Coordinates of C-alpha atoms in Angstrom, one line a residue:
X1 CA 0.0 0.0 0.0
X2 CA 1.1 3.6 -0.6
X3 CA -0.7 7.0 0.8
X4 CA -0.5 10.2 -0.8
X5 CA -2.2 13.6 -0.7
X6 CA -4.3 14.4 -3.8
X7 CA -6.4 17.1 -4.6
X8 CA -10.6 16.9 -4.7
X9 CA -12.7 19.4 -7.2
X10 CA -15.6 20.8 -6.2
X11 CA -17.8 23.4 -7.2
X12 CA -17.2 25.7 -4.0
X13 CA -13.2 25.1 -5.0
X14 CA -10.3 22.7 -4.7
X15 CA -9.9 21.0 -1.4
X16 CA -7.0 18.0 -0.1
X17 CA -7.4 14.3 0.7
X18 CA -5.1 11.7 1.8
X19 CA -5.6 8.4 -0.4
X20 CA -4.3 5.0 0.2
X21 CA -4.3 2.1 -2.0
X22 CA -4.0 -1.3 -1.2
X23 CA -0.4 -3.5 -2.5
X24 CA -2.7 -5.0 -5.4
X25 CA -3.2 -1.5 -6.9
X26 CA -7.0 -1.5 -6.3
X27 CA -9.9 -2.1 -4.0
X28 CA -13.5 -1.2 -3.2
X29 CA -13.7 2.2 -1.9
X30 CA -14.2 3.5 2.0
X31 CA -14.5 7.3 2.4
X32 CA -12.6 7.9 6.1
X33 CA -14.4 10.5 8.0
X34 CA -11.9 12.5 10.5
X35 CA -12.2 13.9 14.0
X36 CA -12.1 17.3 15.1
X37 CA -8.0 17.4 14.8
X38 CA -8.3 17.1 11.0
X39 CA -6.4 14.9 8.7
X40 CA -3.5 14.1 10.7
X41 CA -1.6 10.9 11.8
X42 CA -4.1 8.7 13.6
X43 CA -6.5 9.2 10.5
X44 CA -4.4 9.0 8.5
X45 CA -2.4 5.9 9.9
X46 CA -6.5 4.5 9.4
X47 CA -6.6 5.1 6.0
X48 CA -3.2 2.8 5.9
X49 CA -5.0 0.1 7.8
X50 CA -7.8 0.0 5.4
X51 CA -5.8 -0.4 2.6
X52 CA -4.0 -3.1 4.5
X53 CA -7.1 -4.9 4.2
X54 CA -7.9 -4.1 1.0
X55 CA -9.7 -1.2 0.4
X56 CA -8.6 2.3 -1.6
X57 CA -9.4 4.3 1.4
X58 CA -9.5 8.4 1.0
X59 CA -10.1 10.8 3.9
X60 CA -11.0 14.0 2.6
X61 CA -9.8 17.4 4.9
X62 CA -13.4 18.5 5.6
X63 CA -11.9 21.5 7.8
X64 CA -10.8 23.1 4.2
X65 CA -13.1 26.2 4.4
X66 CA -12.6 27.3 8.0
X67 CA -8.7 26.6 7.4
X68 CA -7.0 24.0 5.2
X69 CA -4.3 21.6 5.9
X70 CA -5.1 21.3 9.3
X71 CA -3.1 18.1 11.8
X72 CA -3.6 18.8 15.3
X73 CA -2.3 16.1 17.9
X74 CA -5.2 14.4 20.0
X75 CA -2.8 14.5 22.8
X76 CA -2.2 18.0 23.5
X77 CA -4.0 20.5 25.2
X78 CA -3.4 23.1 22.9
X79 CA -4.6 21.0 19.6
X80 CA -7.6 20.2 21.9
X81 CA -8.2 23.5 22.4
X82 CA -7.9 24.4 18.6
X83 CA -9.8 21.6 17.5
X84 CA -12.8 22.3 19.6
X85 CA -13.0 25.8 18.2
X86 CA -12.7 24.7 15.2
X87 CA -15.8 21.8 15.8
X88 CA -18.1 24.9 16.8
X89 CA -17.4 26.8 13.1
X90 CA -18.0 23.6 11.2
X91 CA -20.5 23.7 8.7
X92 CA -22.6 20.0 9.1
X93 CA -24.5 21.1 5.5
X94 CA -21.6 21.8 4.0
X95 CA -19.4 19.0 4.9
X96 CA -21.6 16.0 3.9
X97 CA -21.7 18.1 0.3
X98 CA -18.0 17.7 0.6
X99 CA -18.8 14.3 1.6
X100 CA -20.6 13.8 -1.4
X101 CA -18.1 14.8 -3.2
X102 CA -15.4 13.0 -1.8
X103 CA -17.6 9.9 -2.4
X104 CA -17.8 10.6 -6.2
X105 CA -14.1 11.3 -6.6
X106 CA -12.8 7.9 -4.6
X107 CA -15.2 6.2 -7.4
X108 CA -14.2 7.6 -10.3
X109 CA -10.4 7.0 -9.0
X110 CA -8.6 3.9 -11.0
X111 CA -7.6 2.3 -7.9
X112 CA -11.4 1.9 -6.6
X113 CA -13.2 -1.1 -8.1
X114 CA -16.8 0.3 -7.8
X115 CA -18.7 -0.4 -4.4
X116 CA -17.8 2.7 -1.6
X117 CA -18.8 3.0 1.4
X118 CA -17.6 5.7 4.7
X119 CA -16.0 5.3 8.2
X120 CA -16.0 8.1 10.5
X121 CA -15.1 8.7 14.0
X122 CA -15.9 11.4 17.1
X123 CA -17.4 14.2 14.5
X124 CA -16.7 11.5 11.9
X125 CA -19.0 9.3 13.8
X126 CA -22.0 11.4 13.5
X127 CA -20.8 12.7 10.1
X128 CA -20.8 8.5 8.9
X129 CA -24.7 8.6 10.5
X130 CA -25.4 11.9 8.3
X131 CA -23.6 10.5 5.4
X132 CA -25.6 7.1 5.6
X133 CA -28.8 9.0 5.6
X134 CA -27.9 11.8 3.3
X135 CA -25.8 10.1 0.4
X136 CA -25.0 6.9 -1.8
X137 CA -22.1 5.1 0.6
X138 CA -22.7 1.1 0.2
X139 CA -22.1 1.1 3.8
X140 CA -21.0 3.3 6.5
X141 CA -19.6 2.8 9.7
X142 CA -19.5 5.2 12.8
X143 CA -17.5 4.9 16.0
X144 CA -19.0 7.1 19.0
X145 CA -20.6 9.8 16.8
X146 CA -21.7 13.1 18.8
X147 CA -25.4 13.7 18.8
X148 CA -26.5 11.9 16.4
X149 CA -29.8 11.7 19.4
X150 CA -30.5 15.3 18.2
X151 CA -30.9 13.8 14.4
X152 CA -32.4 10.8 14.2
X153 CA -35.4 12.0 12.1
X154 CA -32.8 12.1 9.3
X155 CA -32.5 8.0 9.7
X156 CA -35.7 8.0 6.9
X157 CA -32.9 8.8 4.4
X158 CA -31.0 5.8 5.2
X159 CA -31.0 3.5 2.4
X160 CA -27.8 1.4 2.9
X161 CA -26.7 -0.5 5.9
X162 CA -25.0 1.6 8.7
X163 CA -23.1 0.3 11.7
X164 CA -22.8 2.5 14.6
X165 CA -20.2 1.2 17.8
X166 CA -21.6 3.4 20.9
X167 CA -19.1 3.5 23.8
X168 CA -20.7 2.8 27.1
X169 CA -19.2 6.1 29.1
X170 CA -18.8 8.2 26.0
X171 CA -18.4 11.5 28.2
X172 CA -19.9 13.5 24.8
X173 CA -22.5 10.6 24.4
X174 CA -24.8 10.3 28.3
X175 CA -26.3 7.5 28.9
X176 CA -29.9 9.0 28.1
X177 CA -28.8 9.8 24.5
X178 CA -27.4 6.5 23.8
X179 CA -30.7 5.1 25.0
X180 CA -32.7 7.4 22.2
X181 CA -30.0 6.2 20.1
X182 CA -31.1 2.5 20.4
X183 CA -34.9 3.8 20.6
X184 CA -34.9 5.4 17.4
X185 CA -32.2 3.5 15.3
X186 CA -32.7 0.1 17.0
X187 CA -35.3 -1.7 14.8
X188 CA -34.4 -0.4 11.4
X189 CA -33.2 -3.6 9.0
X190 CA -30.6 -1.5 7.7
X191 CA -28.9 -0.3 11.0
X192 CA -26.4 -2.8 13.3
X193 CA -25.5 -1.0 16.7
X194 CA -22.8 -2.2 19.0
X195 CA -22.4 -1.3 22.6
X196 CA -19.1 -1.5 24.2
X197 CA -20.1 -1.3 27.8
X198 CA -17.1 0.8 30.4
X199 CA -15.4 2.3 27.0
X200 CA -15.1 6.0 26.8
X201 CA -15.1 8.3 23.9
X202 CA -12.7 8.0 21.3
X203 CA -11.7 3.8 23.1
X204 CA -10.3 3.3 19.1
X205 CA -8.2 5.8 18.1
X206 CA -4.7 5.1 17.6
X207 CA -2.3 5.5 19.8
X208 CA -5.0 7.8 21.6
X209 CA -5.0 7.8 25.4
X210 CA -8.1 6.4 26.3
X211 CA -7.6 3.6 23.7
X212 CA -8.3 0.2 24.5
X213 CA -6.6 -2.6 22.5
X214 CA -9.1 -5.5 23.0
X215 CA -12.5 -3.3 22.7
X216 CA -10.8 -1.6 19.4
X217 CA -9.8 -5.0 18.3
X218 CA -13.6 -6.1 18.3
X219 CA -14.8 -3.2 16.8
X220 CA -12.1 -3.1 14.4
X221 CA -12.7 -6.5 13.2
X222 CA -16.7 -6.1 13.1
X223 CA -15.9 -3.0 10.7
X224 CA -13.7 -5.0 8.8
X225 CA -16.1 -7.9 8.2
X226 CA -19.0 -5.5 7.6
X227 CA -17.4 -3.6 4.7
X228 CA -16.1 -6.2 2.7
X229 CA -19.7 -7.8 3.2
X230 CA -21.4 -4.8 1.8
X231 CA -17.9 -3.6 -0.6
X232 CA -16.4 -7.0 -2.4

């Protein structure tokens, strides 16, 4: 596999994506959706694990029109600081028509073989629920998405099937919104929830330090068999 960054058109103008493509050359297509630090080394070190498995995986910088470029560290208190301002001037309209966008590029690309779904995580997470009910991904998969509770009469829209892993003391995710979460979400065909019971927010990100190995394992391996289910 090989990453690099390449550049996305779009009617509002040009933005950047990191692509990487599996050793064979080509693979079905997953969109990865970032967190509120941007396009930096855990996502991107993501989009290298998908295409370990064998998918062309492309994670668009969806932070372009408040400031492009942006790679903040999870770890430090100032690139939390910067990431959460930058979280409250995000456009949510706006970035799943970048989403869009993003999804029509990575299937036009030569390395994807035609099937394209989305993984997102933290403002990814909800993002993957958005794009699920608001686009064309094959399948999409969200770990702990923030207030996606406050949108679930979008969920009509959904149309392909959507996995959601829910940690159980997600500090951004109460216990009463997880519960409207499995209310609302819970007996549509097309949606699979996971519960991972003790994990907090954000339990598998990379090298993160609230990440668990064996809960990220599980949920990493139930993402895995999901999209080549829905992608091969």
């Amino acid at each position: 596999m090989s990453g690099q960054d390449i550049e996305i058109e779009s009617e509002d103008g040009n933005f950047s994506a990191y692509l990487s493509v599996p050793a064979s050359g080509s693979g079905p297509g997953v969109l990865v959706l970032q967190e509120i630090f941007g396009v930096n080394a855990g996502m991107r070190s993501i989009a290298d694990w998908l295409a370990g498995a064998g998918f062309t995986a492309l994670c668009p910088d969806l932070f372009w029109r408040i400031e492009p470029g942006i790679q903040l560290s999870s770890e430090s208190e100032s690139g939390l600081q910067r990431a959460f301002e930058l979280f409250g001037l995000f456009n949510h309209d706006t970035g799943i028509r970048d989403i869009a966008t993003s999804l029509t590029t990575l299937r036009a690309l030569d390395t994807c073989t035609g099937k394209t779904g989305a993984i997102g995580y933290c403002l990814g997470g909800l993002l993957a629920y958005r794009t699920a009910c608001h686009t064309d991904s094959d399948a999409t998969v969200g770990y702990y998405g923030v207030n996606i509770q406050e949108r679930l009469e979008e969920a009509a829209g959904i149309s392909h099937p959507l996995m959601l892993h829910i940690a159980g003391t997600d500090e951004f995710v109460p216990p009463e919104a997880q519960a409207r979460i499995h209310a609302g979400l819970g007996s549509n065909p097309l949606v699979t929830l996971h519960d991972y019971p003790g994990q907090p927010h954000a339990f598998a990100r990379p090298n993160g330090d609230h990440s668990d190995a064996a809960s990220a394992g599980l949920a990493n391996q139930r993402t895995l068999d999901f999209l080549h289910r829905y992608l091969d």
